[in-house]
mmCIF file of C-alpha atoms and ligand atoms in Angstrom:
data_model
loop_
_atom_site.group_PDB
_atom_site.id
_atom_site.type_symbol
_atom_site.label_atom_id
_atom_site.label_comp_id
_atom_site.label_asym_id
_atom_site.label_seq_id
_atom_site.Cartn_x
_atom_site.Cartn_y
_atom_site.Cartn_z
ATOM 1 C CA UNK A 1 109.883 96.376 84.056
ATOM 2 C CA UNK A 2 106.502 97.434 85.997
ATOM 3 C CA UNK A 3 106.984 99.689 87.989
ATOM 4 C CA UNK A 4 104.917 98.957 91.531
ATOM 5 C CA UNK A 5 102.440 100.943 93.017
ATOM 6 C CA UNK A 6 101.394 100.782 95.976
ATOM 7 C CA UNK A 7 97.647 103.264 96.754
ATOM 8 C CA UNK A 8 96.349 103.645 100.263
ATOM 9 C CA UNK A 9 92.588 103.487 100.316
ATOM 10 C CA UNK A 10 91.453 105.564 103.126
ATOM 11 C CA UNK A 11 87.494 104.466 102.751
ATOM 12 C CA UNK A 12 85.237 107.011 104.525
ATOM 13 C CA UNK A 13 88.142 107.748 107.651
ATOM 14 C CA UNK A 14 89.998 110.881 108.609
ATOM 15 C CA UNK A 15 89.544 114.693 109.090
ATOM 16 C CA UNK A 16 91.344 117.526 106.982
ATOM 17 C CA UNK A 17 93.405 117.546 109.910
ATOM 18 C CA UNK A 18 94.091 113.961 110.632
ATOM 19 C CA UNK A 19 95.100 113.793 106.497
ATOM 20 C CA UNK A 20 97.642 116.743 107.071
ATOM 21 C CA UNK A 21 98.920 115.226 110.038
ATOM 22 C CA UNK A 22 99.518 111.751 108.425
ATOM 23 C CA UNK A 23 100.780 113.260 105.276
ATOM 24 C CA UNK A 24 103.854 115.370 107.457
ATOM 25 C CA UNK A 25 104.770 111.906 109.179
ATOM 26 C CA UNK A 26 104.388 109.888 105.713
ATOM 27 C CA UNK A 27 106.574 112.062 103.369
ATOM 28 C CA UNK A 28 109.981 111.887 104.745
ATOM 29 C CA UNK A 29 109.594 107.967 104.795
ATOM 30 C CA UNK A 30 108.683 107.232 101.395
ATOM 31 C CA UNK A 31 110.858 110.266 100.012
ATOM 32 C CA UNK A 32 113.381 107.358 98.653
ATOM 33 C CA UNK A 33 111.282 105.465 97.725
ATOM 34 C CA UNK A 34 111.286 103.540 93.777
ATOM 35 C CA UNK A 35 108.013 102.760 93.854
ATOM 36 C CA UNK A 36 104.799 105.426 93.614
ATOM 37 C CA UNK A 37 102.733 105.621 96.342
ATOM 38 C CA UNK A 38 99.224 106.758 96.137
ATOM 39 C CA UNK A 39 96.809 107.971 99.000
ATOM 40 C CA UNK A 40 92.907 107.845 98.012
ATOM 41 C CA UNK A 41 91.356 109.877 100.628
ATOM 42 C CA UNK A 42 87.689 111.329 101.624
ATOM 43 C CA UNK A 43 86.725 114.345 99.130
ATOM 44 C CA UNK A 44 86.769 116.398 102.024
ATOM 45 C CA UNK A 45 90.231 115.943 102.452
ATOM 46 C CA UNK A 46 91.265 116.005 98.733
ATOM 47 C CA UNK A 47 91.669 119.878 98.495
ATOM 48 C CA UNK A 48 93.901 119.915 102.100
ATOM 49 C CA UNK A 49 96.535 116.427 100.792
ATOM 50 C CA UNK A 50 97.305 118.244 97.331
ATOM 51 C CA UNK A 51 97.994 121.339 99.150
ATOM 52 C CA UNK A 52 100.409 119.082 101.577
ATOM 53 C CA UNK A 53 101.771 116.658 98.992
ATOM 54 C CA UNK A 54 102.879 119.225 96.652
ATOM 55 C CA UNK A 55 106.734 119.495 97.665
ATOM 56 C CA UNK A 56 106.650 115.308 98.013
ATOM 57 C CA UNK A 57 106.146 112.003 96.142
ATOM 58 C CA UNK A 58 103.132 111.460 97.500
ATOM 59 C CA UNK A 59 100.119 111.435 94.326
ATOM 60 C CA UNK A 60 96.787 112.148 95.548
ATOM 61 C CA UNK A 61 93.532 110.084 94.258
ATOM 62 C CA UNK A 62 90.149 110.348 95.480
ATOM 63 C CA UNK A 63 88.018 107.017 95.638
ATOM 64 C CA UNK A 64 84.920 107.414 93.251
ATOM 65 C CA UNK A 65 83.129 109.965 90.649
ATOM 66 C CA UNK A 66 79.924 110.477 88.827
ATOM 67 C CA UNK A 67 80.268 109.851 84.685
ATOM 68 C CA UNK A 68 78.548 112.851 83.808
ATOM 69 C CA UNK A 69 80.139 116.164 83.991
ATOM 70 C CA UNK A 70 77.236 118.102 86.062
ATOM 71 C CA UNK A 71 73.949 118.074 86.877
ATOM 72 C CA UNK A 72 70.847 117.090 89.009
ATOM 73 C CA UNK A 73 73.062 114.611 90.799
ATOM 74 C CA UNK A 74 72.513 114.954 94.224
ATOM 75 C CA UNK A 75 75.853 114.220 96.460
ATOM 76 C CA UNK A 76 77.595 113.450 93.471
ATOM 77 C CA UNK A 77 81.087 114.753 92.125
ATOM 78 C CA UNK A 78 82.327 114.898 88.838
ATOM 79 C CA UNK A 79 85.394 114.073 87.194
ATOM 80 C CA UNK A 80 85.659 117.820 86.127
ATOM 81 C CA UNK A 81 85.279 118.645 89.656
ATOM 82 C CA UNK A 82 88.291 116.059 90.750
ATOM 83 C CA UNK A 83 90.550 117.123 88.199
ATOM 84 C CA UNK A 84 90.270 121.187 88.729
ATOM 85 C CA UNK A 85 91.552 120.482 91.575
ATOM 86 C CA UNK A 86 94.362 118.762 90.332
ATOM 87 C CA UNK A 87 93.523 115.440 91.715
ATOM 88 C CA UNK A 88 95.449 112.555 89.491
ATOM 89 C CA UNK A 89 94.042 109.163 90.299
ATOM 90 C CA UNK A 90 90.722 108.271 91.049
ATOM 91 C CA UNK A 91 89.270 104.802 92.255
ATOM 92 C CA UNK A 92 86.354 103.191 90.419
ATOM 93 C CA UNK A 93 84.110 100.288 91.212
ATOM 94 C CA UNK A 94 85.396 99.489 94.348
ATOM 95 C CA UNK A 95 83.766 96.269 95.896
ATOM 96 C CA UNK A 96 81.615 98.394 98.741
ATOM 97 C CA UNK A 97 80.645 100.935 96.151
ATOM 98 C CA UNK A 98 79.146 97.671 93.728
ATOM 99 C CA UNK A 99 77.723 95.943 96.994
ATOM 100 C CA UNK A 100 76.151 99.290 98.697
ATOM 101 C CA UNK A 101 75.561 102.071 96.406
ATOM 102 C CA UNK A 102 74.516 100.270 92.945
ATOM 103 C CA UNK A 103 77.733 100.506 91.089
ATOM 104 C CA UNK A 104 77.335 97.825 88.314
ATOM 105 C CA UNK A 105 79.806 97.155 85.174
ATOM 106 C CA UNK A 106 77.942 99.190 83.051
ATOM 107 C CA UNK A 107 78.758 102.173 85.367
ATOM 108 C CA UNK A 108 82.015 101.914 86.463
ATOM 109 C CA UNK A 109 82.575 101.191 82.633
ATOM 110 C CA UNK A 110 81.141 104.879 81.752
ATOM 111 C CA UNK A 111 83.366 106.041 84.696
ATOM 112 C CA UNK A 112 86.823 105.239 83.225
ATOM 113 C CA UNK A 113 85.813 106.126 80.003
ATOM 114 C CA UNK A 114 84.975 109.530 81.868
ATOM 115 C CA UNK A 115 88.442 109.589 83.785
ATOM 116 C CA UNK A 116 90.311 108.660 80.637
ATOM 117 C CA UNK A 117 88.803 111.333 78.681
ATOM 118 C CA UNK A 118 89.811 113.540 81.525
ATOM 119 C CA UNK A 119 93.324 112.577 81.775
ATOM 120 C CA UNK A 120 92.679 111.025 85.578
ATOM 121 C CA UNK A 121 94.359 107.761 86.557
ATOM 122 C CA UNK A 122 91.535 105.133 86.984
ATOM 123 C CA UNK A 123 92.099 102.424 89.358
ATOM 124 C CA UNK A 124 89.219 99.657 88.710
ATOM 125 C CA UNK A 125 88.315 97.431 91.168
ATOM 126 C CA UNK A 126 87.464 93.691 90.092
ATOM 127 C CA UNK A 127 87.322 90.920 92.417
ATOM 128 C CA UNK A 128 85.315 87.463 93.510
ATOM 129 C CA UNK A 129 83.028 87.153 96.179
ATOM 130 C CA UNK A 130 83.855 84.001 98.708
ATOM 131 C CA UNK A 131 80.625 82.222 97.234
ATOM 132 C CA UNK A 132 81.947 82.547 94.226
ATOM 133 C CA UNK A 133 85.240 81.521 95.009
ATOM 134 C CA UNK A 134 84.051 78.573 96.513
ATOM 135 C CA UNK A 135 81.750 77.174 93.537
ATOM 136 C CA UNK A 136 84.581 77.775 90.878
ATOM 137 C CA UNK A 137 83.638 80.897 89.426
ATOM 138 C CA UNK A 138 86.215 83.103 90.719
ATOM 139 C CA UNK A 139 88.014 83.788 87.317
ATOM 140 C CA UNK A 140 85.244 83.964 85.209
ATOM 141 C CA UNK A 141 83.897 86.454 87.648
ATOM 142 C CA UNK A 142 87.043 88.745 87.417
ATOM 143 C CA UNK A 143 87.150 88.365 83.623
ATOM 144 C CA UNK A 144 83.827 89.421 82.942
ATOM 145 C CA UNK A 145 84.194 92.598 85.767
ATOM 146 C CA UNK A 146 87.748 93.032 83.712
ATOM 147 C CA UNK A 147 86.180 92.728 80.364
ATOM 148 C CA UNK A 148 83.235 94.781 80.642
ATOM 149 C CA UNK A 149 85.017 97.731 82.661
ATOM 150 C CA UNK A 150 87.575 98.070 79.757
ATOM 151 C CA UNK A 151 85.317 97.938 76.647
ATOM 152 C CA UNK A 152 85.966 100.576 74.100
ATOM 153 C CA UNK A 153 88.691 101.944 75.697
ATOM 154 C CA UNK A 154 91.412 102.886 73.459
ATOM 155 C CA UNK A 155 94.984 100.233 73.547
ATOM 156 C CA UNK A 156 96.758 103.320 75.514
ATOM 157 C CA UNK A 157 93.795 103.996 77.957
ATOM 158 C CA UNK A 158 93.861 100.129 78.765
ATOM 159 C CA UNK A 159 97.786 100.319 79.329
ATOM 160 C CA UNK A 160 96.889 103.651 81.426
ATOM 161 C CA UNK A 161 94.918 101.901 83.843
ATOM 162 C CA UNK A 162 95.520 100.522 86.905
ATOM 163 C CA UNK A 163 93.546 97.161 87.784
ATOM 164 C CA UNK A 164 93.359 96.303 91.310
ATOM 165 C CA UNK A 165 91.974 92.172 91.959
ATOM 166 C CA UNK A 166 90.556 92.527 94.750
ATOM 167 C CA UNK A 167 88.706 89.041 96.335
ATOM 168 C CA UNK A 168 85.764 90.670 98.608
ATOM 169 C CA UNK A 169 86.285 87.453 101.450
ATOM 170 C CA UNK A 170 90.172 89.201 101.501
ATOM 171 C CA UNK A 171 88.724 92.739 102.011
ATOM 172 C CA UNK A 172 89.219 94.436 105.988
ATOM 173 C CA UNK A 173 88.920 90.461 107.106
ATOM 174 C CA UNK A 174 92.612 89.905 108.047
ATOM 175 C CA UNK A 175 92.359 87.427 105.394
ATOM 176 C CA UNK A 176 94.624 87.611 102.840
ATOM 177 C CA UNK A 177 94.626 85.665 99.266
ATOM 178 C CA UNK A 178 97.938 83.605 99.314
ATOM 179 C CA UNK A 179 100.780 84.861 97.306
ATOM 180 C CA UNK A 180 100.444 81.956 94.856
ATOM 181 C CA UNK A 181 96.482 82.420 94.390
ATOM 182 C CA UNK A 182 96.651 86.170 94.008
ATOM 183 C CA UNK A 183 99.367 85.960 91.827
ATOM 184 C CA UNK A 184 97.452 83.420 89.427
ATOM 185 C CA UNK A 185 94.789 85.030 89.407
ATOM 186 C CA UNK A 186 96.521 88.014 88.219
ATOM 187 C CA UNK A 187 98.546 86.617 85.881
ATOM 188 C CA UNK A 188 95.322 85.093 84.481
ATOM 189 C CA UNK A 189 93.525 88.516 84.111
ATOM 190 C CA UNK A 190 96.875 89.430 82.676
ATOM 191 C CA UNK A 191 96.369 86.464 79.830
ATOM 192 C CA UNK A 192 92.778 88.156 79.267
ATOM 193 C CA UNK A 193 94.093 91.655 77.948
ATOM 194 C CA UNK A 194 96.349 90.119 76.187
ATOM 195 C CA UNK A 195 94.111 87.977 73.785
ATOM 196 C CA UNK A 196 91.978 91.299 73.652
ATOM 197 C CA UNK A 197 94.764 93.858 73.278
ATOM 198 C CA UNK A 198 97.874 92.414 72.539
ATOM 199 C CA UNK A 199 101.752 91.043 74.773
ATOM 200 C CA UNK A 200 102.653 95.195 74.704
ATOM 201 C CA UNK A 201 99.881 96.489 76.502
ATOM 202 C CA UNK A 202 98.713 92.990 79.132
ATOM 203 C CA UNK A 203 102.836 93.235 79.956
ATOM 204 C CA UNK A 204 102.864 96.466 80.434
ATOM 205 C CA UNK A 205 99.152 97.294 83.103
ATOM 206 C CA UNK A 206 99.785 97.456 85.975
ATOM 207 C CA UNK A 207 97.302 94.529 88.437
ATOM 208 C CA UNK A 208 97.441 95.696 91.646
ATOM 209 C CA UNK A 209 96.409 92.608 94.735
ATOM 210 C CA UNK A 210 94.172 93.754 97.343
ATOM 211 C CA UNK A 211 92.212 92.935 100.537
ATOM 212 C CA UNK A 212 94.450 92.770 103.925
ATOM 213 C CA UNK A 213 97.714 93.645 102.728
ATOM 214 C CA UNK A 214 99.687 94.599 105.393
ATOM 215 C CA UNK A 215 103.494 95.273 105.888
ATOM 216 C CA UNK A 216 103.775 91.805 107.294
ATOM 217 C CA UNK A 217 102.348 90.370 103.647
ATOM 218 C CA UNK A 218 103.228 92.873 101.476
ATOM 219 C CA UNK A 219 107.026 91.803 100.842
ATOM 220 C CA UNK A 220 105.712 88.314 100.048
ATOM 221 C CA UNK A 221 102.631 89.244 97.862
ATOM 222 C CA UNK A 222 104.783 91.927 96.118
ATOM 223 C CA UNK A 223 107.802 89.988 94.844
ATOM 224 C CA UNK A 224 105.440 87.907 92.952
ATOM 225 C CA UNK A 225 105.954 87.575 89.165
ATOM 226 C CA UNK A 226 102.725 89.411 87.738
ATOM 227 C CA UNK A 227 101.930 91.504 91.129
ATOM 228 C CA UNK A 228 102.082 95.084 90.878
ATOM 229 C CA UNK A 229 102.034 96.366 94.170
ATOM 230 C CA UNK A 230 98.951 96.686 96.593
ATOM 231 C CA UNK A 231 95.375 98.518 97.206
ATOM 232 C CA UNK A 232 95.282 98.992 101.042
ATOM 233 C CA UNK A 233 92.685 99.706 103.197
ATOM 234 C CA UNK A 234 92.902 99.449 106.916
ATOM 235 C CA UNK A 235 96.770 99.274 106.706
ATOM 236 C CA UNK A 236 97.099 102.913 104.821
ATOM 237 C CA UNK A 237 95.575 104.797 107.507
ATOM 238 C CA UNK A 238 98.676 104.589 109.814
ATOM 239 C CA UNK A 239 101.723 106.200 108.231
ATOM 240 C CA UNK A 240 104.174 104.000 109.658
ATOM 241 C CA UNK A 241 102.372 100.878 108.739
ATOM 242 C CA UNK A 242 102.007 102.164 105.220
ATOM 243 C CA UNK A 243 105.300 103.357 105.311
ATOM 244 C CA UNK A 244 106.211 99.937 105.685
ATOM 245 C CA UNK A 245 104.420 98.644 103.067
ATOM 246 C CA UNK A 246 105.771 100.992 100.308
ATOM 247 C CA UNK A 247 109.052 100.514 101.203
ATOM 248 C CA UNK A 248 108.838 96.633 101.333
ATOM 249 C CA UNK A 249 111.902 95.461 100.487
HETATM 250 P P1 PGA B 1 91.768 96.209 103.380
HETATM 251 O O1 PGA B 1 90.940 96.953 102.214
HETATM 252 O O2 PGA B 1 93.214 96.392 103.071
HETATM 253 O O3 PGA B 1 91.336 96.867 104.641
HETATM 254 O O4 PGA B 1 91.382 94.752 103.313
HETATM 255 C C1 PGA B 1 91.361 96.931 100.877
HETATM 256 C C2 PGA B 1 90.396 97.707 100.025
HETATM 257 O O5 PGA B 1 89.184 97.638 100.272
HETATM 258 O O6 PGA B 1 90.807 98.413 99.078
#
């Protein structure tokens, strides 16, 4: 059985103080909780939630990194940098990252290559645009994303990673992919690593759905057959609402 996992996406939102405030109210909600919940925060806050979520369940993941380990990289951060720290999961190729700062597949392939090598906890974004949906190219689109993000990774890298299908039209619209589309559409990604890398590790990766999930949706989209649990945005940044969502059931 998959376990699910459900990883709050705070997007550029919240002071060091604001993080240790929501972290105090989060914890004793999800302590019980079966499933692992993630919070990808603001590098700014990273150092202040590790120091916070260390008695808890709470796992702490920031929401990009550079591929190269230092250098004349202006703004950039390293996966060297994340994991001194002792940050654990790490978000790459996130839809706005692709559409604003010139993240491409070749990148965000050298990325979790990086993170693997590192022993961080990718969490690859993939995911149609509505144009796309709307011609018919919606699964090709997320197979070639899917494809190209994993190549030459090792079998146990693949199983380590955590895909999140993503549609952009679902992303901080209130729009959510029905349970039935997101769930084919992750099932079919699913069939994908499988004819590349075999039943043991496509049964076994966890395919997160995100793009509005909120705890009003997240019962429904979660209790679907290949749905792993959820990337959320706008609904992570309130612990009670993503309180909620973790403990869906
Ligand atoms: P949303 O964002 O939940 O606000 O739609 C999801 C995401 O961008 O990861």
């Amino acid at each position: 059985m998959r376990k699910k996992v459900i990883a709050g996406n705070w997007k550029m939102n919240k002071l060091p103080n604001e993080a240790i405030d929501f972290i105090t109210e989060l914890a004793p909600l999800v302590k019980d909780s079966k499933n692992e919940v993630i919070i990808c925060v603001p590098y700014t806050d990273l150092f202040y939630s590790l120091l916070h979520t260390q008695d808890t369940n709470i796992k702490v993941g920031a929401q990009n990194m550079h591929f190269e380990e230092k250098g004349a990289y202006t703004g950039e951060v390293s996966g060297e940098m994340l994991k001194s720290i002792g940050v654990e999961y790490v978000i790459i190729g996130h839809s706005e990252r692709r559409a604003y700062y010139g993240e491409t597949d070749e990148t965000v392939n050298k990325k979790l290559k990086k993170a693997h090598a590192l022993g961080l906890k990718p969490i690859v974004c993939v995911g149609e645009s509505l144009e796309q949906r709307e011609d018919g190219s919606a699964k090709e689109v997320v197979t070639t994303q899917t494809k190209l993000a994993l190549e030459g990774l090792k079998k146990d890298e693949v199983e380590k990673t955590i895909i999140a299908y993503e549609p952009i039209w679902a992303i901080g619209t209130g729009k959510t992919a029905t349970k039935e589309d997101a769930n084919e559409t992750i099932k079919w990604i699913r069939e994908k690593i499988e004819e590349i890398y075999g039943k043991d590790v496509s049964e076994s990766v966890i395919i997160q759905y995100g793009g509005s999930v909120k705890s009003s949706n997240a019962k429904d989209l979660f209790e679907m057959s290949d749905i792993d649990g959820g990337l959320v945005g706008g609904a992570s940044l309130d612990a009670q609402e993503f309180a909620k969502i973790v403990n869906y059931k």
